[in-house]
Amino acid sequence: MSTVVTSNSDRLKELGSAKIWRLLLKYSLPAVVGTVVMAIYNIIDSIVIGHAIDDPNVVSGIAVTFPVMNLATALGMLIGAGAATRISIVMGQDNKHLAEIILGNSVQLTIIIGVTYITLFAIFLDPILKVFGASPNSLPYAREFLLWVLPGMVLMNLTFSYNNVMRATGYPGKAMYTNLIGACLNALLAPLFLFGFKWGIKGAAIATDISMVVTAIFVMSHFFRKSSVLHFKRGTFAFNWQVIKSILYIGMAPFLINVAGSCINAIVNNSLLKYGGDNAIAAVVVFNRFVTIFVMVVIGICQGMQPILGYNYGSGRLDRLFGTLKLAAISALCITTLGSLIGAFNPRMIASMFMQDEAQIDCAVNCLRLTTLGFWMVGFQIVGTNFFQSLGMAGKAVFLSLTRQIIFMIPMLLILPPYFGLDGVWGCYPVCDVAATVVTAFMLTWQIKKIKREKLNTATV
């Protein structure tokens, strides 16, 4: 028994003592693998469906499902990100009992919210898909895919939520294996069901559902083991409204990022339908899937830095707090710069991975060349937003989350397309990337100075 306690204690103490670059690498590398693997779920579906079904409209149909699934993911992040951040902070304050109450409350919240949104989505599916830009040609494909994949989304929410908590309590490697198992299974089953069994678009959805079941079982079993740093205990499942509010408050930032993204996708898809038709909507699939890989790498870095920031902020170690932030920001900037360069110089190769129709490929090539012009800045913007979230400053994180997606994008979509047509829609992306990054840099600089002043004043007193 003593060996386990010592081991669990060391897992947390290293957050305040190990070298920052080694610690960030240890926590971020498994997180990066995990988040990229999660992205592969959708990417595999898009690639396999685009080549297995000989109808250009199927790619447009998949494009329309992206914002709907993004809403489901957002609801998972509302609990998962909030719980992981709160647990990191209270563990830094050496309050394990409160951390276990947060753990117990999170599972109930995830299930309740998941069952609710799945029911509502199933009832109002066609109107929702039309709002997100489904045309009469693409609607049947979008409807069929979502009807089969929606039941598994609550399991994806559980996996995401508790993967974050697993990582925050000192198991980054195990969190990585959870997602890796599911993605590998999906990569095997999707081609089998589409090409082998000829199940069509529902085959890709069923493959995703099976993968979700396996990953959910794997991650949840971890928290039933008494040897884990945190595990489910009697008395921690009863609703504690203060805990629930703290989870929702912090989780609101990533939740709103994804909700805003879904709303913008609806507006963008309708603009694309107006100025470029179904081919333009198909082109945005290529852009979204391509940049998702790089964004997920950055999110993995942020998930790796989150427990380090939360723990050291809770224990007052500002040198380690700012050192972690600097290293994460530089790493993220390098990742999105690489994505921007690949998108600018290899657009045709990327587009050909997802679609067969030449007209769609030409449209996607133009899309990638324009939309990735400012993408190199996005890494810094994401890290800046997650810095505030990791410190429990949800209001500021929410504001930064909305700058690019809502505050800048909506006006640009009203201004540029009427003058520049389809190129105007694509041009909104780099304009908003630049504007949001400038705002993030300003707020981050101001907050760092404020934290340093507060620390100095406390030391003087």
Tab-separated table of C-alpha atoms in Angstrom:
chain	number	residue	atom	x	y	z
A	1	MET	CA	0.000	0.000	0.000
A	2	SER	CA	2.787	2.462	0.892
A	3	THR	CA	4.410	1.931	-2.497
A	4	VAL	CA	1.261	3.051	-4.289
A	5	VAL	CA	0.909	6.144	-2.117
A	6	THR	CA	4.508	7.141	-2.713
A	7	SER	CA	4.149	6.601	-6.441
A	8	ASN	CA	0.931	8.635	-6.606
A	9	SER	CA	2.469	11.406	-4.522
A	10	ASP	CA	5.498	11.572	-6.817
A	11	ARG	CA	3.225	11.877	-9.862
A	12	LEU	CA	1.915	15.171	-8.526
A	13	LYS	CA	5.074	16.523	-6.896
A	14	GLU	CA	6.948	16.386	-10.206
A	15	LEU	CA	4.579	19.077	-11.536
A	16	GLY	CA	6.272	21.508	-9.179
A	17	SER	CA	9.852	20.245	-9.336
A	18	ALA	CA	10.823	18.540	-12.630
A	19	LYS	CA	12.468	20.490	-15.457
A	20	ILE	CA	9.811	22.350	-17.425
A	21	TRP	CA	10.793	21.160	-20.898
A	22	ARG	CA	10.885	17.524	-19.781
A	23	LEU	CA	7.602	17.895	-17.941
A	24	LEU	CA	5.874	19.576	-20.879
A	25	LEU	CA	7.217	16.907	-23.221
A	26	LYS	CA	6.102	14.124	-20.881
A	27	TYR	CA	2.574	15.478	-20.565
A	28	SER	CA	2.137	16.986	-24.027
A	29	LEU	CA	3.471	14.176	-26.199
A	30	PRO	CA	0.851	11.631	-25.075
A	31	ALA	CA	-1.788	14.380	-25.195
A	32	VAL	CA	-0.772	15.289	-28.752
A	33	VAL	CA	-0.998	11.659	-29.816
A	34	GLY	CA	-4.373	11.391	-28.095
A	35	THR	CA	-5.893	14.517	-29.642
A	36	VAL	CA	-4.539	13.784	-33.109
A	37	VAL	CA	-5.891	10.279	-32.847
A	38	MET	CA	-9.300	11.694	-31.919
A	39	ALA	CA	-9.145	13.886	-35.031
A	40	ILE	CA	-8.364	10.815	-37.099
A	41	TYR	CA	-11.861	9.498	-36.356
A	42	ASN	CA	-13.367	12.172	-38.606
A	43	ILE	CA	-10.498	12.226	-41.080
A	44	ILE	CA	-10.696	8.472	-41.704
A	45	ASP	CA	-14.446	8.725	-42.191
A	46	SER	CA	-14.017	11.586	-44.685
A	47	ILE	CA	-11.272	9.885	-46.710
A	48	VAL	CA	-12.924	6.464	-46.842
A	49	ILE	CA	-16.390	7.842	-47.616
A	50	GLY	CA	-15.031	10.219	-50.279
A	51	HIS	CA	-13.426	7.339	-52.174
A	52	ALA	CA	-15.867	4.509	-51.412
A	53	ILE	CA	-19.029	6.287	-52.595
A	54	ASP	CA	-19.022	7.558	-56.170
A	55	ASP	CA	-21.137	10.684	-55.670
A	56	PRO	CA	-19.616	14.167	-55.141
A	57	ASN	CA	-22.558	15.125	-52.913
A	58	VAL	CA	-21.422	12.691	-50.225
A	59	VAL	CA	-18.436	14.949	-49.426
A	60	SER	CA	-20.782	17.930	-49.039
A	61	GLY	CA	-22.996	15.828	-46.779
A	62	ILE	CA	-20.079	14.995	-44.498
A	63	ALA	CA	-19.153	18.692	-44.405
A	64	VAL	CA	-22.570	19.552	-43.015
A	65	THR	CA	-22.239	16.970	-40.225
A	66	PHE	CA	-18.998	18.529	-38.952
A	67	PRO	CA	-20.564	21.480	-37.049
A	68	VAL	CA	-23.267	19.220	-35.594
A	69	MET	CA	-20.673	16.800	-34.220
A	70	ASN	CA	-18.668	19.809	-33.067
A	71	LEU	CA	-21.628	20.842	-30.909
A	72	ALA	CA	-21.670	17.379	-29.338
A	73	THR	CA	-17.921	17.617	-28.696
A	74	ALA	CA	-18.422	21.060	-27.161
A	75	LEU	CA	-20.815	19.635	-24.593
A	76	GLY	CA	-18.210	17.028	-23.684
A	77	MET	CA	-15.554	19.726	-23.307
A	78	LEU	CA	-17.873	21.716	-21.030
A	79	ILE	CA	-17.472	19.007	-18.397
A	80	GLY	CA	-14.108	17.456	-19.268
A	81	ALA	CA	-12.012	20.600	-19.535
A	82	GLY	CA	-13.693	22.213	-16.522
A	83	ALA	CA	-13.239	19.146	-14.328
A	84	ALA	CA	-9.593	18.632	-15.321
A	85	THR	CA	-8.685	22.263	-14.607
A	86	ARG	CA	-10.427	22.309	-11.230
A	87	ILE	CA	-8.817	18.999	-10.247
A	88	SER	CA	-5.338	20.303	-11.181
A	89	ILE	CA	-5.800	23.440	-9.088
A	90	VAL	CA	-7.181	21.680	-5.987
A	91	MET	CA	-4.508	18.965	-6.187
A	92	GLY	CA	-1.931	21.763	-6.233
A	93	GLN	CA	-3.587	22.930	-3.007
A	94	ASP	CA	-3.340	19.347	-1.630
A	95	ASN	CA	-7.117	18.826	-1.437
A	96	LYS	CA	-7.623	15.287	-2.724
A	97	HIS	CA	-11.090	14.864	-1.217
A	98	LEU	CA	-12.477	17.816	-3.184
A	99	ALA	CA	-10.807	16.470	-6.334
A	100	GLU	CA	-12.675	13.165	-5.896
A	101	ILE	CA	-15.981	15.000	-5.431
A	102	ILE	CA	-15.301	16.805	-8.730
A	103	LEU	CA	-14.576	13.419	-10.312
A	104	GLY	CA	-17.845	11.880	-9.090
A	105	ASN	CA	-19.998	14.838	-10.117
A	106	SER	CA	-18.466	14.993	-13.592
A	107	VAL	CA	-19.594	11.535	-14.691
A	108	GLN	CA	-23.229	12.261	-13.882
A	109	LEU	CA	-23.145	15.612	-15.637
A	110	THR	CA	-21.616	14.071	-18.758
A	111	ILE	CA	-24.266	11.344	-19.010
A	112	ILE	CA	-27.219	13.676	-18.335
A	113	ILE	CA	-26.083	16.261	-20.866
A	114	GLY	CA	-25.199	13.580	-23.424
A	115	VAL	CA	-28.569	11.817	-23.311
A	116	THR	CA	-30.363	15.182	-23.524
A	117	TYR	CA	-28.593	16.491	-26.621
A	118	ILE	CA	-28.706	13.144	-28.449
A	119	THR	CA	-32.485	13.036	-27.979
A	120	LEU	CA	-32.952	16.614	-29.188
A	121	PHE	CA	-30.636	16.147	-32.168
A	122	ALA	CA	-32.475	12.982	-33.232
A	123	ILE	CA	-35.872	14.702	-33.082
A	124	PHE	CA	-34.857	17.878	-34.934
A	125	LEU	CA	-32.112	16.461	-37.165
A	126	ASP	CA	-33.337	17.630	-40.590
A	127	PRO	CA	-34.003	21.261	-39.537
A	128	ILE	CA	-30.615	21.387	-37.783
A	129	LEU	CA	-28.802	20.087	-40.865
A	130	LYS	CA	-30.561	22.640	-43.083
A	131	VAL	CA	-29.492	25.438	-40.740
A	132	PHE	CA	-25.890	24.226	-41.117
A	133	GLY	CA	-26.055	24.456	-44.898
A	134	ALA	CA	-27.399	21.109	-46.117
A	135	SER	CA	-28.762	21.262	-49.660
A	136	PRO	CA	-31.348	18.837	-51.099
A	137	ASN	CA	-28.418	16.938	-52.664
A	138	SER	CA	-26.321	16.570	-49.504
A	139	LEU	CA	-29.079	16.221	-46.864
A	140	PRO	CA	-29.730	12.447	-47.299
A	141	TYR	CA	-26.046	11.616	-46.778
A	142	ALA	CA	-25.714	13.915	-43.753
A	143	ARG	CA	-28.879	12.539	-42.165
A	144	GLU	CA	-27.900	8.887	-42.605
A	145	PHE	CA	-24.425	9.389	-41.142
A	146	LEU	CA	-25.597	11.292	-38.066
A	147	LEU	CA	-28.505	8.969	-37.276
A	148	TRP	CA	-26.039	6.117	-36.933
A	149	VAL	CA	-23.203	8.011	-35.192
A	150	LEU	CA	-25.178	10.076	-32.651
A	151	PRO	CA	-25.871	7.228	-30.168
A	152	GLY	CA	-22.134	6.805	-29.630
A	153	MET	CA	-21.429	10.487	-28.973
A	154	VAL	CA	-22.148	10.290	-25.225
A	155	LEU	CA	-19.409	7.648	-25.013
A	156	MET	CA	-17.045	9.983	-26.848
A	157	ASN	CA	-17.917	12.677	-24.301
A	158	LEU	CA	-17.089	10.319	-21.419
A	159	THR	CA	-13.795	9.395	-23.080
A	160	PHE	CA	-12.832	13.010	-23.660
A	161	SER	CA	-13.858	14.170	-20.182
A	162	TYR	CA	-12.043	11.451	-18.258
A	163	ASN	CA	-9.055	11.419	-20.558
A	164	ASN	CA	-8.422	15.002	-19.478
A	165	VAL	CA	-8.775	14.048	-15.815
A	166	MET	CA	-6.508	11.011	-16.280
A	167	ARG	CA	-3.832	13.265	-17.753
A	168	ALA	CA	-4.279	15.919	-15.066
A	169	THR	CA	-3.703	13.360	-12.296
A	170	GLY	CA	-0.420	12.048	-13.643
A	171	TYR	CA	-1.247	9.453	-16.331
A	172	PRO	CA	-0.448	11.126	-19.674
A	173	GLY	CA	0.749	7.891	-21.274
A	174	LYS	CA	-2.376	5.972	-20.353
A	175	ALA	CA	-4.550	8.807	-21.686
A	176	MET	CA	-2.717	8.511	-24.993
A	177	TYR	CA	-3.279	4.755	-25.236
A	178	THR	CA	-7.006	5.250	-24.692
A	179	ASN	CA	-7.436	7.297	-27.854
A	180	LEU	CA	-4.873	5.286	-29.799
A	181	ILE	CA	-6.865	2.085	-29.292
A	182	GLY	CA	-10.066	3.673	-30.566
A	183	ALA	CA	-8.488	5.320	-33.615
A	184	CYS	CA	-6.682	2.156	-34.706
A	185	LEU	CA	-9.913	0.197	-34.381
A	186	ASN	CA	-11.781	2.822	-36.415
A	187	ALA	CA	-9.057	2.794	-39.086
A	188	LEU	CA	-9.517	-0.971	-39.473
A	189	LEU	CA	-13.306	-1.138	-39.314
A	190	ALA	CA	-14.288	1.844	-41.513
A	191	PRO	CA	-12.696	0.495	-44.746
A	192	LEU	CA	-13.956	-3.007	-43.918
A	193	PHE	CA	-17.573	-1.858	-43.505
A	194	LEU	CA	-17.545	0.420	-46.576
A	195	PHE	CA	-15.440	-1.531	-49.076
A	196	GLY	CA	-15.878	-5.066	-47.696
A	197	PHE	CA	-19.468	-5.168	-46.423
A	198	LYS	CA	-20.740	-2.422	-48.799
A	199	TRP	CA	-22.673	-0.756	-45.993
A	200	GLY	CA	-22.288	2.731	-47.447
A	201	ILE	CA	-22.096	5.817	-45.275
A	202	LYS	CA	-23.672	4.061	-42.273
A	203	GLY	CA	-20.695	1.690	-42.248
A	204	ALA	CA	-18.331	4.518	-41.356
A	205	ALA	CA	-20.701	5.626	-38.597
A	206	ILE	CA	-20.977	2.128	-37.127
A	207	ALA	CA	-17.193	1.773	-37.156
A	208	THR	CA	-16.955	5.034	-35.202
A	209	ASP	CA	-19.589	3.857	-32.697
A	210	ILE	CA	-17.747	0.589	-31.998
A	211	SER	CA	-14.504	2.503	-31.469
A	212	MET	CA	-16.228	4.841	-29.025
A	213	VAL	CA	-17.524	1.918	-26.970
A	214	VAL	CA	-14.058	0.391	-26.644
A	215	THR	CA	-12.332	3.663	-25.676
A	216	ALA	CA	-15.027	4.579	-23.141
A	217	ILE	CA	-14.694	1.210	-21.397
A	218	PHE	CA	-10.914	1.540	-21.299
A	219	VAL	CA	-10.816	5.052	-19.831
A	220	MET	CA	-13.627	4.568	-17.298
A	221	SER	CA	-12.104	1.350	-15.945
A	222	HIS	CA	-9.091	3.401	-14.816
A	223	PHE	CA	-11.193	5.338	-12.297
A	224	PHE	CA	-12.647	2.212	-10.750
A	225	ARG	CA	-9.170	1.056	-9.711
A	226	LYS	CA	-8.205	1.949	-6.142
A	227	SER	CA	-4.549	2.154	-7.187
A	228	SER	CA	-5.273	5.264	-9.316
A	229	VAL	CA	-4.392	8.676	-7.849
A	230	LEU	CA	-8.091	9.560	-8.008
A	231	HIS	CA	-10.866	6.991	-8.212
A	232	PHE	CA	-14.606	6.751	-7.707
A	233	LYS	CA	-15.654	6.551	-4.060
A	234	ARG	CA	-18.932	6.367	-2.212
A	235	GLY	CA	-20.179	9.763	-1.147
A	236	THR	CA	-18.572	11.665	-4.038
A	237	PHE	CA	-21.409	11.190	-6.566
A	238	ALA	CA	-24.039	13.254	-4.736
A	239	PHE	CA	-24.577	16.526	-6.564
A	240	ASN	CA	-22.555	19.358	-5.041
A	241	TRP	CA	-23.831	22.537	-6.661
A	242	GLN	CA	-20.735	24.552	-5.806
A	243	VAL	CA	-18.578	21.935	-7.523
A	244	ILE	CA	-20.912	21.777	-10.523
A	245	LYS	CA	-20.834	25.561	-10.918
A	246	SER	CA	-17.034	25.600	-10.757
A	247	ILE	CA	-16.807	22.864	-13.420
A	248	LEU	CA	-19.241	24.619	-15.746
A	249	TYR	CA	-17.663	28.033	-15.159
A	250	ILE	CA	-14.192	26.926	-16.225
A	251	GLY	CA	-15.432	24.544	-18.920
A	252	MET	CA	-17.477	27.330	-20.490
A	253	ALA	CA	-14.453	28.637	-22.424
A	254	PRO	CA	-13.739	25.527	-24.549
A	255	PHE	CA	-17.482	24.906	-24.759
A	256	LEU	CA	-18.105	28.337	-26.254
A	257	ILE	CA	-15.137	27.945	-28.610
A	258	ASN	CA	-16.802	24.917	-30.147
A	259	VAL	CA	-20.330	26.332	-30.069
A	260	ALA	CA	-19.053	29.506	-31.719
A	261	GLY	CA	-17.231	27.369	-34.245
A	262	SER	CA	-20.442	25.505	-35.049
A	263	CYS	CA	-22.403	28.749	-35.407
A	264	ILE	CA	-19.740	30.177	-37.685
A	265	ASN	CA	-19.752	26.948	-39.696
A	266	ALA	CA	-23.485	27.399	-40.222
A	267	ILE	CA	-22.987	30.976	-41.452
A	268	VAL	CA	-19.955	30.017	-43.551
A	269	ASN	CA	-21.724	27.013	-45.097
A	270	ASN	CA	-24.686	29.152	-46.100
A	271	SER	CA	-22.347	31.766	-47.590
A	272	LEU	CA	-20.499	29.024	-49.460
A	273	LEU	CA	-23.769	27.581	-50.742
A	274	LYS	CA	-24.690	31.051	-52.019
A	275	TYR	CA	-21.370	31.929	-53.679
A	276	GLY	CA	-19.939	28.509	-54.616
A	277	GLY	CA	-22.612	25.811	-54.238
A	278	ASP	CA	-22.038	22.268	-52.977
A	279	ASN	CA	-18.470	22.208	-54.343
A	280	ALA	CA	-17.497	25.053	-52.016
A	281	ILE	CA	-19.036	23.265	-49.033
A	282	ALA	CA	-17.092	20.140	-50.018
A	283	ALA	CA	-13.911	22.258	-50.177
A	284	VAL	CA	-14.365	23.382	-46.589
A	285	VAL	CA	-14.262	19.696	-45.542
A	286	VAL	CA	-10.705	19.542	-46.863
A	287	PHE	CA	-9.722	22.730	-45.038
A	288	ASN	CA	-11.337	21.680	-41.754
A	289	ARG	CA	-9.872	18.193	-41.785
A	290	PHE	CA	-6.419	19.425	-42.793
A	291	VAL	CA	-6.079	22.178	-40.179
A	292	THR	CA	-7.670	19.940	-37.538
A	293	ILE	CA	-4.487	17.857	-37.453
A	294	PHE	CA	-2.351	20.893	-36.552
A	295	VAL	CA	-4.935	22.417	-34.225
A	296	MET	CA	-5.195	19.109	-32.381
A	297	VAL	CA	-1.425	19.021	-31.938
A	298	VAL	CA	-1.647	22.483	-30.367
A	299	ILE	CA	-4.586	21.422	-28.198
A	300	GLY	CA	-2.513	18.435	-27.109
A	301	ILE	CA	0.262	20.823	-26.079
A	302	CYS	CA	-2.322	22.865	-24.174
A	303	GLN	CA	-3.686	19.771	-22.456
A	304	GLY	CA	-0.127	18.872	-21.486
A	305	MET	CA	0.581	22.335	-20.098
A	306	GLN	CA	-2.775	22.594	-18.269
A	307	PRO	CA	-1.933	20.444	-15.204
A	308	ILE	CA	1.523	22.075	-14.994
A	309	LEU	CA	0.037	25.577	-15.067
A	310	GLY	CA	-2.815	24.718	-12.705
A	311	TYR	CA	-0.566	23.031	-10.143
A	312	ASN	CA	2.111	25.758	-10.123
A	313	TYR	CA	-0.430	28.574	-10.082
A	314	GLY	CA	-2.144	26.902	-7.110
A	315	SER	CA	1.215	26.560	-5.307
A	316	GLY	CA	2.452	30.073	-6.241
A	317	ARG	CA	5.423	29.055	-8.458
A	318	LEU	CA	5.332	31.885	-11.006
A	319	ASP	CA	8.735	31.115	-12.539
A	320	ARG	CA	7.488	27.689	-13.578
A	321	LEU	CA	4.109	29.105	-14.588
A	322	PHE	CA	5.560	31.594	-17.095
A	323	GLY	CA	8.322	29.254	-18.244
A	324	THR	CA	5.730	26.639	-19.212
A	325	LEU	CA	3.627	29.242	-21.010
A	326	LYS	CA	6.597	30.502	-23.057
A	327	LEU	CA	7.696	27.029	-24.122
A	328	ALA	CA	4.137	25.981	-25.045
A	329	ALA	CA	3.535	29.162	-27.071
A	330	ILE	CA	6.741	28.769	-29.094
A	331	SER	CA	6.000	25.091	-29.766
A	332	ALA	CA	2.436	25.832	-30.873
A	333	LEU	CA	3.573	28.650	-33.150
A	334	CYS	CA	6.007	26.303	-34.899
A	335	ILE	CA	3.275	23.691	-35.411
A	336	THR	CA	0.746	26.032	-37.037
A	337	THR	CA	3.470	27.669	-39.140
A	338	LEU	CA	4.266	24.227	-40.539
A	339	GLY	CA	0.571	23.695	-41.294
A	340	SER	CA	0.346	27.047	-43.050
A	341	LEU	CA	3.326	26.223	-45.280
A	342	ILE	CA	2.042	22.749	-46.195
A	343	GLY	CA	-1.405	24.117	-47.012
A	344	ALA	CA	0.029	26.855	-49.215
A	345	PHE	CA	2.452	24.691	-51.216
A	346	ASN	CA	0.678	21.291	-51.424
A	347	PRO	CA	-3.047	22.041	-51.722
A	348	ARG	CA	-3.803	19.684	-54.618
A	349	MET	CA	-2.240	16.682	-52.937
A	350	ILE	CA	-4.261	17.378	-49.777
A	351	ALA	CA	-7.539	17.853	-51.670
A	352	SER	CA	-7.052	14.631	-53.650
A	353	MET	CA	-6.921	12.645	-50.407
A	354	PHE	CA	-10.551	13.513	-49.634
A	355	MET	CA	-12.315	13.723	-53.003
A	356	GLN	CA	-12.321	12.396	-56.558
A	357	ASP	CA	-14.253	15.030	-58.518
A	358	GLU	CA	-11.921	17.449	-60.382
A	359	ALA	CA	-14.209	20.467	-59.980
A	360	GLN	CA	-14.318	19.897	-56.224
A	361	ILE	CA	-10.543	19.462	-56.091
A	362	ASP	CA	-9.959	22.771	-57.948
A	363	CYS	CA	-12.268	24.567	-55.517
A	364	ALA	CA	-10.498	23.005	-52.516
A	365	VAL	CA	-7.069	24.032	-53.861
A	366	ASN	CA	-8.128	27.690	-54.002
A	367	CYS	CA	-9.672	27.375	-50.551
A	368	LEU	CA	-6.486	26.022	-48.956
A	369	ARG	CA	-4.225	28.643	-50.534
A	370	LEU	CA	-6.298	31.509	-49.130
A	371	THR	CA	-7.491	30.171	-45.777
A	372	THR	CA	-4.031	29.113	-44.562
A	373	LEU	CA	-2.415	32.545	-45.093
A	374	GLY	CA	-2.901	33.527	-41.448
A	375	PHE	CA	-3.103	30.063	-39.944
A	376	TRP	CA	0.505	30.227	-38.732
A	377	MET	CA	-0.630	32.593	-35.929
A	378	VAL	CA	-3.388	30.356	-34.612
A	379	GLY	CA	-1.113	28.267	-32.374
A	380	PHE	CA	-0.194	31.248	-30.224
A	381	GLN	CA	-3.819	32.333	-29.985
A	382	ILE	CA	-4.959	28.895	-28.779
A	383	VAL	CA	-2.208	28.687	-26.140
A	384	GLY	CA	-3.035	32.192	-24.897
A	385	THR	CA	-6.695	31.303	-24.492
A	386	ASN	CA	-5.859	28.059	-22.682
A	387	PHE	CA	-3.510	29.914	-20.321
A	388	PHE	CA	-6.475	31.825	-18.882
A	389	GLN	CA	-8.598	28.685	-18.747
A	390	SER	CA	-5.867	26.746	-16.919
A	391	LEU	CA	-5.724	29.433	-14.234
A	392	GLY	CA	-9.506	29.353	-13.737
A	393	MET	CA	-9.997	32.772	-15.383
A	394	ALA	CA	-12.965	31.592	-17.406
A	395	GLY	CA	-14.357	35.020	-18.304
A	396	LYS	CA	-11.180	36.088	-20.083
A	397	ALA	CA	-10.791	32.698	-21.736
A	398	VAL	CA	-14.368	32.910	-23.012
A	399	PHE	CA	-13.780	36.381	-24.437
A	400	LEU	CA	-10.654	35.279	-26.294
A	401	SER	CA	-12.464	32.180	-27.502
A	402	LEU	CA	-15.093	34.368	-29.123
A	403	THR	CA	-12.803	36.963	-30.741
A	404	ARG	CA	-11.890	35.010	-33.856
A	405	GLN	CA	-15.059	32.940	-34.158
A	406	ILE	CA	-17.709	35.581	-33.486
A	407	ILE	CA	-16.437	39.121	-32.908
A	408	PHE	CA	-14.286	39.250	-36.047
A	409	MET	CA	-15.605	36.509	-38.330
A	410	ILE	CA	-19.259	37.545	-38.522
A	411	PRO	CA	-18.536	41.160	-39.616
A	412	MET	CA	-15.975	39.915	-42.142
A	413	LEU	CA	-18.501	37.479	-43.616
A	414	LEU	CA	-20.881	40.382	-44.093
A	415	ILE	CA	-18.255	42.692	-45.613
A	416	LEU	CA	-15.944	40.641	-47.869
A	417	PRO	CA	-18.120	38.113	-49.810
A	418	PRO	CA	-20.442	40.710	-51.411
A	419	TYR	CA	-17.367	42.353	-52.993
A	420	PHE	CA	-15.092	39.355	-53.632
A	421	GLY	CA	-17.538	36.452	-53.912
A	422	LEU	CA	-16.233	33.030	-52.903
A	423	ASP	CA	-12.689	34.369	-52.452
A	424	GLY	CA	-14.150	36.828	-49.966
A	425	VAL	CA	-15.432	33.941	-47.826
A	426	TRP	CA	-12.003	32.289	-47.862
A	427	GLY	CA	-10.319	35.642	-47.153
A	428	CYS	CA	-12.233	36.043	-43.889
A	429	TYR	CA	-10.096	33.345	-42.288
A	430	PRO	CA	-6.638	35.019	-42.434
A	431	VAL	CA	-8.077	38.435	-41.531
A	432	CYS	CA	-9.676	37.017	-38.384
A	433	ASP	CA	-6.577	34.976	-37.486
A	434	VAL	CA	-4.449	38.127	-37.431
A	435	ALA	CA	-6.981	40.225	-35.487
A	436	ALA	CA	-7.599	37.545	-32.823
A	437	THR	CA	-3.863	36.968	-32.308
A	438	VAL	CA	-3.228	40.681	-31.715
A	439	VAL	CA	-5.975	40.822	-29.064
A	440	THR	CA	-4.646	37.669	-27.372
A	441	ALA	CA	-1.084	39.031	-27.247
A	442	PHE	CA	-2.323	42.260	-25.637
A	443	MET	CA	-4.420	40.496	-22.959
A	444	LEU	CA	-1.690	37.975	-22.196
A	445	THR	CA	0.921	40.680	-21.673
A	446	TRP	CA	-1.446	42.593	-19.392
A	447	GLN	CA	-2.326	39.501	-17.323
A	448	ILE	CA	1.301	38.455	-16.839
A	449	LYS	CA	2.172	41.915	-15.519
A	450	LYS	CA	-0.835	41.806	-13.180
A	451	ILE	CA	0.107	38.395	-11.748
A	452	LYS	CA	3.684	39.588	-11.139
A	453	ARG	CA	2.421	42.724	-9.341
A	454	GLU	CA	0.113	40.682	-7.127
A	455	LYS	CA	2.966	38.322	-6.239
A	456	LEU	CA	5.234	41.262	-5.396
A	457	ASN	CA	2.583	42.897	-3.224
A	458	THR	CA	1.962	39.619	-1.376
A	459	ALA	CA	5.680	39.149	-0.757
A	460	THR	CA	6.008	42.722	0.557
A	461	VAL	CA	3.137	42.253	2.997
